[in-house]
mmCIF file of C-alpha atoms in Angstrom:
data_model
loop_
_atom_site.group_PDB
_atom_site.id
_atom_site.type_symbol
_atom_site.label_atom_id
_atom_site.label_comp_id
_atom_site.label_asym_id
_atom_site.label_seq_id
_atom_site.Cartn_x
_atom_site.Cartn_y
_atom_site.Cartn_z
ATOM 1 C CA UNK W 247 51.329 -60.125 19.252
ATOM 2 C CA UNK W 248 50.430 -59.092 15.710
ATOM 3 C CA UNK W 249 47.264 -56.976 15.369
ATOM 4 C CA UNK W 250 45.789 -56.850 11.916
ATOM 5 C CA UNK W 251 44.891 -53.398 10.526
ATOM 6 C CA UNK W 252 41.226 -53.277 9.484
ATOM 7 C CA UNK W 253 39.399 -51.051 7.046
ATOM 8 C CA UNK W 254 36.369 -49.151 8.255
ATOM 9 C CA UNK W 255 34.086 -51.497 6.341
ATOM 10 C CA UNK W 256 35.776 -54.535 7.834
ATOM 11 C CA UNK W 257 35.464 -53.068 11.324
ATOM 12 C CA UNK W 258 31.756 -52.325 10.926
ATOM 13 C CA UNK W 259 31.231 -55.796 9.478
ATOM 14 C CA UNK W 260 33.037 -57.387 12.424
ATOM 15 C CA UNK W 261 30.950 -55.444 14.978
ATOM 16 C CA UNK W 262 27.783 -56.356 13.094
ATOM 17 C CA UNK W 263 28.656 -60.086 13.213
ATOM 18 C CA UNK W 264 29.277 -59.900 16.963
ATOM 19 C CA UNK W 265 25.962 -58.141 17.640
ATOM 20 C CA UNK W 266 24.010 -60.356 15.241
ATOM 21 C CA UNK W 267 25.367 -63.503 16.958
ATOM 22 C CA UNK W 268 24.173 -62.397 20.384
ATOM 23 C CA UNK W 269 20.961 -64.212 21.337
ATOM 24 C CA UNK W 270 19.652 -61.474 23.659
ATOM 25 C CA UNK W 271 20.249 -58.666 21.170
ATOM 26 C CA UNK W 272 18.454 -60.660 18.496
ATOM 27 C CA UNK W 273 15.391 -61.217 20.694
ATOM 28 C CA UNK W 274 14.970 -57.985 22.638
ATOM 29 C CA UNK W 275 12.096 -56.007 24.117
ATOM 30 C CA UNK W 276 12.684 -52.275 24.672
ATOM 31 C CA UNK W 277 10.266 -49.712 26.094
ATOM 32 C CA UNK W 278 10.428 -45.988 25.615
ATOM 33 C CA UNK W 279 8.846 -42.883 24.049
ATOM 34 C CA UNK W 280 8.588 -42.343 20.289
ATOM 35 C CA UNK W 281 10.292 -39.224 19.022
ATOM 36 C CA UNK W 282 11.098 -37.737 15.611
ATOM 37 C CA UNK W 283 8.650 -40.126 13.939
ATOM 38 C CA UNK W 284 8.570 -40.218 10.119
ATOM 39 C CA UNK W 285 6.651 -42.449 7.746
ATOM 40 C CA UNK W 286 8.498 -42.880 4.444
ATOM 41 C CA UNK W 287 6.660 -43.041 1.124
ATOM 42 C CA UNK W 288 7.949 -46.614 0.819
ATOM 43 C CA UNK W 289 5.945 -47.587 3.912
ATOM 44 C CA UNK W 290 8.954 -47.953 6.227
ATOM 45 C CA UNK W 291 8.778 -46.247 9.658
ATOM 46 C CA UNK W 292 11.756 -44.281 11.005
ATOM 47 C CA UNK W 293 11.836 -42.914 14.564
ATOM 48 C CA UNK W 294 13.770 -42.696 17.826
ATOM 49 C CA UNK W 295 12.973 -44.484 21.058
ATOM 50 C CA UNK W 296 13.989 -42.557 24.153
ATOM 51 C CA UNK W 297 13.718 -42.249 27.893
ATOM 52 C CA UNK W 298 14.802 -39.386 30.137
ATOM 53 C CA UNK W 299 18.529 -40.068 29.564
ATOM 54 C CA UNK W 300 19.135 -41.873 26.272
ATOM 55 C CA UNK W 301 17.757 -42.636 22.828
ATOM 56 C CA UNK W 302 18.218 -45.172 20.076
ATOM 57 C CA UNK W 303 17.362 -44.985 16.376
ATOM 58 C CA UNK W 304 14.730 -47.423 15.185
ATOM 59 C CA UNK W 305 13.374 -48.695 11.877
ATOM 60 C CA UNK W 306 10.302 -50.801 11.150
ATOM 61 C CA UNK W 307 10.052 -52.127 7.615
ATOM 62 C CA UNK W 308 6.712 -51.919 5.841
ATOM 63 C CA UNK W 309 5.977 -55.682 6.131
ATOM 64 C CA UNK W 310 6.018 -55.370 9.934
ATOM 65 C CA UNK W 311 4.356 -51.910 9.899
ATOM 66 C CA UNK W 312 1.294 -53.309 8.111
ATOM 67 C CA UNK W 313 0.540 -55.476 11.153
ATOM 68 C CA UNK W 314 0.196 -52.469 13.492
ATOM 69 C CA UNK W 315 -3.274 -51.799 14.868
ATOM 70 C CA UNK W 316 -2.558 -48.064 15.476
ATOM 71 C CA UNK W 317 -0.691 -45.215 13.815
ATOM 72 C CA UNK W 318 2.419 -44.306 15.870
ATOM 73 C CA UNK W 319 3.160 -40.659 16.648
ATOM 74 C CA UNK W 320 5.588 -38.564 18.642
ATOM 75 C CA UNK W 321 5.017 -38.906 22.353
ATOM 76 C CA UNK W 322 3.629 -42.444 22.304
ATOM 77 C CA UNK W 323 4.979 -44.780 24.985
ATOM 78 C CA UNK W 324 5.559 -48.168 23.378
ATOM 79 C CA UNK W 325 7.229 -51.553 23.847
ATOM 80 C CA UNK W 326 9.312 -52.626 20.849
ATOM 81 C CA UNK W 327 10.073 -56.259 20.052
ATOM 82 C CA UNK W 328 12.874 -56.833 17.601
ATOM 83 C CA UNK W 329 16.625 -57.125 17.213
ATOM 84 C CA UNK W 330 19.651 -54.885 17.471
ATOM 85 C CA UNK W 331 21.982 -54.676 14.496
ATOM 86 C CA UNK W 332 24.557 -52.439 12.843
ATOM 87 C CA UNK W 333 23.930 -50.279 9.792
ATOM 88 C CA UNK W 334 27.338 -50.847 8.228
ATOM 89 C CA UNK W 335 27.269 -47.873 5.858
ATOM 90 C CA UNK W 336 26.992 -45.353 8.701
ATOM 91 C CA UNK W 337 28.633 -47.404 11.432
ATOM 92 C CA UNK W 338 25.712 -46.989 13.827
ATOM 93 C CA UNK W 339 23.620 -49.556 15.595
ATOM 94 C CA UNK W 340 19.856 -49.353 15.522
ATOM 95 C CA UNK W 341 16.814 -51.288 16.613
ATOM 96 C CA UNK W 342 14.999 -53.215 13.886
ATOM 97 C CA UNK W 343 11.387 -53.452 15.073
ATOM 98 C CA UNK W 344 9.175 -56.475 14.452
ATOM 99 C CA UNK W 345 6.314 -55.605 16.806
ATOM 100 C CA UNK W 346 5.114 -52.473 18.590
ATOM 101 C CA UNK W 347 2.760 -52.342 21.558
ATOM 102 C CA UNK W 348 1.258 -48.961 22.539
ATOM 103 C CA UNK W 349 1.435 -48.026 26.220
ATOM 104 C CA UNK W 350 0.449 -44.368 26.351
ATOM 105 C CA UNK W 351 1.599 -40.787 25.756
ATOM 106 C CA UNK W 352 5.144 -39.868 26.793
ATOM 107 C CA UNK W 353 5.877 -37.452 29.622
ATOM 108 C CA UNK W 354 7.674 -34.895 27.399
ATOM 109 C CA UNK W 355 4.804 -34.813 24.947
ATOM 110 C CA UNK W 356 2.300 -34.318 27.788
ATOM 111 C CA UNK W 357 4.440 -31.512 29.259
ATOM 112 C CA UNK W 358 4.645 -29.884 25.818
ATOM 113 C CA UNK W 359 0.864 -29.957 25.342
ATOM 114 C CA UNK W 360 0.184 -28.646 28.864
ATOM 115 C CA UNK W 361 2.572 -25.690 28.455
ATOM 116 C CA UNK W 362 1.201 -24.942 25.003
ATOM 117 C CA UNK W 363 -2.383 -24.852 26.365
ATOM 118 C CA UNK W 364 -1.375 -22.628 29.297
ATOM 119 C CA UNK W 365 0.469 -20.062 27.173
ATOM 120 C CA UNK W 366 -2.276 -20.048 24.567
ATOM 121 C CA UNK W 367 -4.846 -19.190 27.261
ATOM 122 C CA UNK W 368 -2.586 -16.379 28.479
ATOM 123 C CA UNK W 369 -2.572 -14.870 24.966
ATOM 124 C CA UNK W 370 1.104 -15.419 24.101
ATOM 125 C CA UNK W 371 0.122 -16.949 20.746
ATOM 126 C CA UNK W 372 -2.310 -14.180 19.794
ATOM 127 C CA UNK W 373 -1.850 -12.799 16.294
ATOM 128 C CA UNK W 374 -2.656 -9.326 17.674
ATOM 129 C CA UNK W 375 0.720 -9.360 19.453
ATOM 130 C CA UNK W 376 2.709 -10.365 16.370
ATOM 131 C CA UNK W 377 5.031 -7.563 15.289
ATOM 132 C CA UNK W 378 5.543 -6.826 11.587
ATOM 133 C CA UNK W 379 8.948 -7.687 10.177
ATOM 134 C CA UNK W 380 11.057 -4.853 8.718
ATOM 135 C CA UNK W 381 10.929 -4.832 4.916
ATOM 136 C CA UNK W 382 14.531 -3.705 4.500
ATOM 137 C CA UNK W 383 16.598 -4.677 7.571
ATOM 138 C CA UNK W 384 20.153 -3.320 7.774
ATOM 139 C CA UNK W 385 21.358 -5.497 10.667
ATOM 140 C CA UNK W 386 20.008 -8.949 11.632
ATOM 141 C CA UNK W 387 20.770 -10.572 14.982
ATOM 142 C CA UNK W 388 21.129 -14.369 14.963
ATOM 143 C CA UNK W 389 20.972 -16.588 18.062
ATOM 144 C CA UNK W 390 22.274 -20.080 17.336
ATOM 145 C CA UNK W 391 25.214 -22.389 17.744
ATOM 146 C CA UNK W 392 28.303 -20.899 16.027
ATOM 147 C CA UNK W 393 29.422 -24.348 14.856
ATOM 148 C CA UNK W 394 26.158 -25.923 13.704
ATOM 149 C CA UNK W 395 24.771 -26.363 10.217
ATOM 150 C CA UNK W 396 22.045 -23.780 10.956
ATOM 151 C CA UNK W 397 24.433 -20.792 10.990
ATOM 152 C CA UNK W 398 26.133 -21.965 7.796
ATOM 153 C CA UNK W 399 22.776 -22.253 6.065
ATOM 154 C CA UNK W 400 21.733 -18.786 7.239
ATOM 155 C CA UNK W 401 25.017 -17.204 6.123
ATOM 156 C CA UNK W 402 24.827 -18.914 2.717
ATOM 157 C CA UNK W 403 21.238 -17.801 2.131
ATOM 158 C CA UNK W 404 21.915 -14.254 3.381
ATOM 159 C CA UNK W 405 25.018 -13.856 1.211
ATOM 160 C CA UNK W 406 23.163 -15.130 -1.836
ATOM 161 C CA UNK W 407 20.122 -12.914 -1.294
ATOM 162 C CA UNK W 408 21.700 -9.661 -0.063
ATOM 163 C CA UNK W 409 25.328 -9.430 1.030
ATOM 164 C CA UNK W 410 24.868 -5.808 2.191
ATOM 165 C CA UNK W 411 22.769 -6.918 5.198
ATOM 166 C CA UNK W 412 24.949 -7.141 8.307
ATOM 167 C CA UNK W 413 24.704 -10.359 10.355
ATOM 168 C CA UNK W 414 25.370 -10.142 14.097
ATOM 169 C CA UNK W 415 25.768 -13.643 15.582
ATOM 170 C CA UNK W 416 25.175 -14.351 19.264
ATOM 171 C CA UNK W 417 26.753 -17.769 19.952
ATOM 172 C CA UNK W 418 24.423 -19.770 22.184
ATOM 173 C CA UNK W 419 23.781 -23.296 23.350
ATOM 174 C CA UNK W 420 20.823 -24.769 21.489
ATOM 175 C CA UNK W 421 20.645 -28.112 23.277
ATOM 176 C CA UNK W 422 21.033 -29.249 26.838
ATOM 177 C CA UNK W 423 20.202 -28.167 30.350
ATOM 178 C CA UNK W 424 21.487 -24.569 30.151
ATOM 179 C CA UNK W 425 20.472 -23.868 26.565
ATOM 180 C CA UNK W 426 17.240 -22.021 27.432
ATOM 181 C CA UNK W 427 19.009 -19.575 29.772
ATOM 182 C CA UNK W 428 21.711 -18.989 27.172
ATOM 183 C CA UNK W 429 19.134 -18.202 24.485
ATOM 184 C CA UNK W 430 17.298 -15.826 26.864
ATOM 185 C CA UNK W 431 20.575 -13.926 27.457
ATOM 186 C CA UNK W 432 21.008 -13.698 23.694
ATOM 187 C CA UNK W 433 17.555 -12.151 23.265
ATOM 188 C CA UNK W 434 18.238 -9.642 26.056
ATOM 189 C CA UNK W 435 21.645 -8.729 24.578
ATOM 190 C CA UNK W 436 20.383 -8.201 21.018
ATOM 191 C CA UNK W 437 17.438 -6.142 22.305
ATOM 192 C CA UNK W 438 19.914 -3.702 23.839
ATOM 193 C CA UNK W 439 21.684 -3.144 20.501
ATOM 194 C CA UNK W 440 19.738 -0.266 18.984
ATOM 195 C CA UNK W 441 20.432 -0.846 15.293
ATOM 196 C CA UNK W 442 19.457 -4.538 15.287
ATOM 197 C CA UNK W 443 16.257 -4.623 13.223
ATOM 198 C CA UNK W 444 15.167 -8.249 13.659
ATOM 199 C CA UNK W 445 16.296 -11.440 15.430
ATOM 200 C CA UNK W 446 16.523 -14.973 14.025
ATOM 201 C CA UNK W 447 16.380 -17.809 16.557
ATOM 202 C CA UNK W 448 17.618 -20.948 14.790
ATOM 203 C CA UNK W 449 18.633 -24.556 15.272
ATOM 204 C CA UNK W 450 18.898 -27.612 13.039
ATOM 205 C CA UNK W 451 16.554 -30.586 13.232
ATOM 206 C CA UNK W 452 16.423 -33.084 16.060
ATOM 207 C CA UNK W 453 14.214 -35.194 18.263
ATOM 208 C CA UNK W 454 11.752 -33.791 20.767
ATOM 209 C CA UNK W 455 14.274 -34.008 23.606
ATOM 210 C CA UNK W 456 17.002 -32.386 21.467
ATOM 211 C CA UNK W 457 14.683 -29.452 20.755
ATOM 212 C CA UNK W 458 13.360 -29.331 24.321
ATOM 213 C CA UNK W 459 15.293 -26.154 25.180
ATOM 214 C CA UNK W 460 12.895 -24.287 22.859
ATOM 215 C CA UNK W 461 9.896 -25.504 24.879
ATOM 216 C CA UNK W 462 10.953 -23.588 27.990
ATOM 217 C CA UNK W 463 8.336 -21.321 29.610
ATOM 218 C CA UNK W 464 10.814 -18.554 30.555
ATOM 219 C CA UNK W 465 12.141 -18.542 27.014
ATOM 220 C CA UNK W 466 8.577 -18.233 25.701
ATOM 221 C CA UNK W 467 8.024 -15.102 27.820
ATOM 222 C CA UNK W 468 11.397 -13.695 26.724
ATOM 223 C CA UNK W 469 10.362 -14.082 23.067
ATOM 224 C CA UNK W 470 6.955 -12.565 23.838
ATOM 225 C CA UNK W 471 8.459 -9.529 25.606
ATOM 226 C CA UNK W 472 11.186 -8.903 23.030
ATOM 227 C CA UNK W 473 11.216 -5.350 21.653
ATOM 228 C CA UNK W 474 12.663 -6.653 18.397
ATOM 229 C CA UNK W 475 10.609 -8.937 16.148
ATOM 230 C CA UNK W 476 11.752 -12.564 16.314
ATOM 231 C CA UNK W 477 11.662 -15.182 13.557
ATOM 232 C CA UNK W 478 12.178 -18.818 14.566
ATOM 233 C CA UNK W 479 13.749 -21.442 12.332
ATOM 234 C CA UNK W 480 13.998 -24.410 14.673
ATOM 235 C CA UNK W 481 14.309 -27.962 13.362
ATOM 236 C CA UNK W 482 12.681 -29.228 10.199
ATOM 237 C CA UNK W 483 9.318 -28.438 8.617
ATOM 238 C CA UNK W 484 7.466 -30.977 10.774
ATOM 239 C CA UNK W 485 9.076 -29.824 14.040
ATOM 240 C CA UNK W 486 7.086 -27.421 16.215
ATOM 241 C CA UNK W 487 8.254 -25.912 19.501
ATOM 242 C CA UNK W 488 6.690 -23.487 21.961
ATOM 243 C CA UNK W 489 8.793 -20.566 20.718
ATOM 244 C CA UNK W 490 7.418 -21.179 17.196
ATOM 245 C CA UNK W 491 3.930 -20.337 18.471
ATOM 246 C CA UNK W 492 5.102 -17.269 20.439
ATOM 247 C CA UNK W 493 7.441 -15.780 17.814
ATOM 248 C CA UNK W 494 6.354 -13.131 15.335
ATOM 249 C CA UNK W 495 6.990 -15.479 12.405
ATOM 250 C CA UNK W 496 7.766 -19.195 12.248
ATOM 251 C CA UNK W 497 9.952 -20.610 9.479
ATOM 252 C CA UNK W 498 10.194 -24.319 8.692
ATOM 253 C CA UNK W 499 14.015 -24.341 8.748
ATOM 254 C CA UNK W 500 16.929 -21.969 9.502
ATOM 255 C CA UNK W 501 17.375 -21.450 5.751
ATOM 256 C CA UNK W 502 13.701 -20.566 5.407
ATOM 257 C CA UNK W 503 14.070 -18.061 8.292
ATOM 258 C CA UNK W 504 16.861 -16.318 6.367
ATOM 259 C CA UNK W 505 14.691 -16.334 3.223
ATOM 260 C CA UNK W 506 11.919 -14.596 5.173
ATOM 261 C CA UNK W 507 14.102 -11.987 6.914
ATOM 262 C CA UNK W 508 16.692 -11.121 4.248
ATOM 263 C CA UNK W 509 15.201 -9.359 1.225
ATOM 264 C CA UNK W 510 16.526 -10.508 -2.135
ATOM 265 C CA UNK W 511 18.661 -7.768 -3.697
ATOM 266 C CA UNK W 512 18.001 -9.281 -7.128
ATOM 267 C CA UNK W 513 14.245 -9.152 -6.550
ATOM 268 C CA UNK W 514 14.483 -5.601 -5.175
ATOM 269 C CA UNK W 515 16.458 -4.428 -8.217
ATOM 270 C CA UNK W 516 14.024 -6.198 -10.512
ATOM 271 C CA UNK W 517 11.118 -4.569 -8.697
ATOM 272 C CA UNK W 518 12.804 -1.156 -8.923
ATOM 273 C CA UNK W 519 13.328 -1.698 -12.668
ATOM 274 C CA UNK W 520 9.666 -2.648 -13.068
ATOM 275 C CA UNK W 521 8.574 0.386 -11.063
ATOM 276 C CA UNK W 522 10.876 2.572 -13.162
ATOM 277 C CA UNK W 523 9.392 1.193 -16.389
ATOM 278 C CA UNK W 524 5.871 1.671 -15.045
ATOM 279 C CA UNK W 525 6.738 5.211 -13.941
ATOM 280 C CA UNK W 526 8.168 6.117 -17.365
ATOM 281 C CA UNK W 527 5.201 4.507 -19.124
ATOM 282 C CA UNK W 528 2.669 6.315 -16.925
ATOM 283 C CA UNK W 529 4.537 9.621 -17.223
ATOM 284 C CA UNK W 530 4.574 9.342 -21.015
ATOM 285 C CA UNK W 531 0.905 8.388 -21.020
ATOM 286 C CA UNK W 532 0.005 11.330 -18.778
ATOM 287 C CA UNK W 533 2.100 13.733 -20.897
ATOM 288 C CA UNK W 534 0.493 12.384 -24.078
ATOM 289 C CA UNK W 535 -2.996 12.705 -22.599
ATOM 290 C CA UNK W 536 -2.271 16.223 -21.362
ATOM 291 C CA UNK W 537 -0.823 17.198 -24.748
ATOM 292 C CA UNK W 538 -3.924 15.893 -26.532
ATOM 293 C CA UNK W 539 -6.083 17.750 -24.031
ATOM 294 C CA UNK W 540 -4.136 20.961 -24.673
ATOM 295 C CA UNK W 541 -4.587 20.504 -28.412
ATOM 296 C CA UNK W 542 -8.328 20.084 -27.948
ATOM 297 C CA UNK W 543 -8.482 23.131 -25.675
ATOM 298 C CA UNK W 544 -6.395 25.115 -28.151
ATOM 299 C CA UNK W 545 -8.798 24.299 -30.959
ATOM 300 C CA UNK W 546 -11.713 25.180 -28.712
ATOM 301 C CA UNK W 547 -9.972 28.440 -27.759
ATOM 302 C CA UNK W 548 -9.418 29.310 -31.390
ATOM 303 C CA UNK W 549 -13.074 28.660 -32.122
ATOM 304 C CA UNK W 550 -14.181 30.699 -29.106
ATOM 305 C CA UNK W 551 -11.332 33.198 -29.274
ATOM 306 C CA UNK W 552 -12.020 36.656 -27.780
ATOM 307 C CA UNK W 553 -10.586 38.178 -30.976
ATOM 308 C CA UNK W 554 -13.195 36.354 -32.998
ATOM 309 C CA UNK W 555 -15.809 37.643 -30.599
ATOM 310 C CA UNK W 556 -14.427 41.161 -30.850
ATOM 311 C CA UNK W 557 -14.415 41.003 -34.650
ATOM 312 C CA UNK W 558 -17.953 39.740 -34.608
ATOM 313 C CA UNK W 559 -18.898 42.541 -32.238
ATOM 314 C CA UNK W 560 -17.282 45.070 -34.639
ATOM 315 C CA UNK W 561 -19.506 43.741 -37.368
ATOM 316 C CA UNK W 562 -22.478 43.866 -35.025
ATOM 317 C CA UNK W 563 -21.643 47.466 -34.021
ATOM 318 C CA UNK W 564 -21.243 48.414 -37.652
ATOM 319 C CA UNK W 565 -24.659 46.947 -38.456
ATOM 320 C CA UNK W 566 -26.131 48.773 -35.466
ATOM 321 C CA UNK W 567 -24.505 51.989 -36.667
ATOM 322 C CA UNK W 568 -25.967 51.548 -40.146
ATOM 323 C CA UNK W 569 -29.337 50.819 -38.647
ATOM 324 C CA UNK W 570 -29.031 53.863 -36.382
ATOM 325 C CA UNK W 571 -28.064 56.138 -39.298
ATOM 326 C CA UNK W 572 -30.923 54.788 -41.361
ATOM 327 C CA UNK W 573 -33.382 55.272 -38.509
ATOM 328 C CA UNK W 574 -31.999 58.749 -37.774
ATOM 329 C CA UNK W 575 -32.215 59.795 -41.440
ATOM 330 C CA UNK W 576 -35.805 58.576 -41.650
ATOM 331 C CA UNK W 577 -36.687 60.387 -38.440
ATOM 332 C CA UNK W 578 -34.920 63.537 -39.614
ATOM 333 C CA UNK W 579 -36.717 63.375 -42.956
ATOM 334 C CA UNK W 580 -40.035 62.885 -41.211
ATOM 335 C CA UNK W 581 -39.322 65.712 -38.775
ATOM 336 C CA UNK W 582 -38.156 67.887 -41.641
ATOM 337 C CA UNK W 583 -41.316 67.174 -43.590
ATOM 338 C CA UNK W 584 -43.441 67.976 -40.542
ATOM 339 C CA UNK W 585 -41.406 71.113 -39.956
ATOM 340 C CA UNK W 586 -41.953 72.241 -43.525
ATOM 341 C CA UNK W 587 -45.673 71.680 -43.134
ATOM 342 C CA UNK W 588 -45.687 73.719 -39.916
ATOM 343 C CA UNK W 589 -43.525 76.385 -41.539
ATOM 344 C CA UNK W 590 -45.881 76.613 -44.456
ATOM 345 C CA UNK W 591 -48.810 76.855 -42.100
ATOM 346 C CA UNK W 592 -47.061 79.562 -40.073
ATOM 347 C CA UNK W 593 -46.161 81.424 -43.197
ATOM 348 C CA UNK W 594 -49.750 81.209 -44.286
ATOM 349 C CA UNK W 595 -50.894 82.807 -41.055
ATOM 350 C CA UNK W 596 -47.978 85.240 -40.627
ATOM 351 C CA UNK W 597 -49.461 88.682 -39.904
ATOM 352 C CA UNK W 598 -46.475 90.327 -41.527
ATOM 353 C CA UNK W 599 -47.566 88.958 -44.824
ATOM 354 C CA UNK W 600 -50.613 91.224 -44.596
ATOM 355 C CA UNK W 601 -48.347 94.281 -44.549
ATOM 356 C CA UNK W 602 -47.386 93.684 -48.143
ATOM 357 C CA UNK W 603 -50.982 94.395 -49.080
ATOM 358 C CA UNK W 604 -50.916 97.985 -47.638
ATOM 359 C CA UNK W 605 -51.743 97.241 -44.071
ATOM 360 C CA UNK W 606 -49.750 98.452 -41.001
ATOM 361 C CA UNK W 607 -49.444 97.349 -37.420
ATOM 362 C CA UNK W 608 -49.554 99.808 -34.514
ATOM 363 C CA UNK W 609 -47.794 98.953 -31.251
ATOM 364 C CA UNK W 610 -47.270 100.920 -28.079
ATOM 365 C CA UNK W 611 -43.757 101.590 -26.926
ATOM 366 C CA UNK W 612 -43.869 98.374 -24.840
ATOM 367 C CA UNK W 613 -44.373 96.300 -28.022
ATOM 368 C CA UNK W 614 -48.039 95.571 -27.377
ATOM 369 C CA UNK W 615 -50.246 95.594 -30.458
ATOM 370 C CA UNK W 616 -52.915 98.308 -30.321
ATOM 371 C CA UNK W 617 -56.044 96.884 -31.741
ATOM 372 C CA UNK W 618 -58.588 99.231 -30.077
ATOM 373 C CA UNK W 619 -58.826 102.972 -30.150
ATOM 374 C CA UNK W 620 -59.370 103.349 -26.474
ATOM 375 C CA UNK W 621 -55.761 102.367 -25.945
ATOM 376 C CA UNK W 622 -54.635 105.437 -27.895
ATOM 377 C CA UNK W 623 -56.308 107.686 -25.350
ATOM 378 C CA UNK W 624 -53.971 106.442 -22.733
ATOM 379 C CA UNK W 625 -50.770 106.748 -24.783
ATOM 380 C CA UNK W 626 -50.126 109.085 -27.729
ATOM 381 C CA UNK W 627 -46.718 107.639 -28.577
ATOM 382 C CA UNK W 628 -46.877 104.569 -30.854
ATOM 383 C CA UNK W 629 -44.799 102.514 -33.239
ATOM 384 C CA UNK W 630 -46.170 101.885 -36.703
ATOM 385 C CA UNK W 631 -44.889 98.800 -38.527
ATOM 386 C CA UNK W 632 -44.987 98.967 -42.329
ATOM 387 C CA UNK W 633 -43.916 96.482 -44.956
ATOM 388 C CA UNK W 634 -40.558 98.091 -45.399
ATOM 389 C CA UNK W 635 -39.872 99.249 -41.808
ATOM 390 C CA UNK W 636 -41.017 100.955 -38.618
ATOM 391 C CA UNK W 637 -41.628 104.526 -37.535
ATOM 392 C CA UNK W 638 -42.417 106.162 -34.178
ATOM 393 C CA UNK W 639 -45.300 108.566 -34.179
ATOM 394 C CA UNK W 640 -47.303 110.855 -31.883
ATOM 395 C CA UNK W 641 -51.001 111.025 -32.362
ATOM 396 C CA UNK W 642 -52.137 114.617 -31.758
ATOM 397 C CA UNK W 643 -55.795 114.151 -31.900
ATOM 398 C CA UNK W 644 -58.508 111.641 -32.418
ATOM 399 C CA UNK W 645 -61.626 112.028 -34.348
ATOM 400 C CA UNK W 646 -64.383 110.031 -33.017
ATOM 401 C CA UNK W 647 -66.744 108.605 -35.463
#
């Protein structure tokens, strides 16, 4: 039997024709929980419909979406009416929705909200517990799948920003039943490595059930009790998990987590250059200001120089000396004039002057002037002072008159 070889396009087209010709698949009702819901700017709705074991991708074009009487969201339980078909370009089948009936909130979404409320009340989300990230980490621990896109994104960003930072990868399951325990072991292992500065917990995007491992209560406590700061980059920007609320910093994607943790060497060098320029500028400004200040002080010192003061004091002393000499000369002249007057007066009353007129002075041998005759009776020896000298004499007798 000859079997024709088909191209991929022909195969997808053949499968699409088979599915499109099936009456049941073209008129189908499916119930499940909405996950990974996105509303495109065009108005089309893209989401997954899932139960506890499986999921299917869905699309509702804007013409059908306009007829909805509610806004769908993750966690809604709904019944979808539509048809199953193949998207030939990707080779996947998906549910094209014509109607959507809301039934209620899904079990996973309820469990997520209940755990979030519990941990928030216990203080695991408190900003007071958030540890600061190291500014310049030397070694970064990464917990993620070793084969996923997340680790490639982190390595690319880290290499571009700062290739000198060492990356230590702990390969872990990031989806499935045992993923939470595996991630917990990774946190415990990296906490025991002393020179690990910070930990990145990362995973690519996915539906709520694909990210469910990061909504585990034990994992939340492991993140909370970690000695090393933890940055989460789980899913896309619109994806939030429990560990995002507990971690020290939440990034929208794995790449964004690397941007946050790894400092840019280019930015650091640029900052150092700016600081260097500012330092040189400020040093030159300070030196210039100090130099100008010294010049001002030097001028002030010259004006108020001690030598100038000393010279001025010399002049002052000289003037005082002149004044003193003048005052002394006046006083001496006055004293001299008074002395001459006294001398003249003394000379006028000098008893020795009388001797030149023929008079004499008689003294006893003790030098006492004898001015009465009764004294001669007691002593006969006397000294007679004449104009031209003295003689000693004895008086032999006295005639009394």
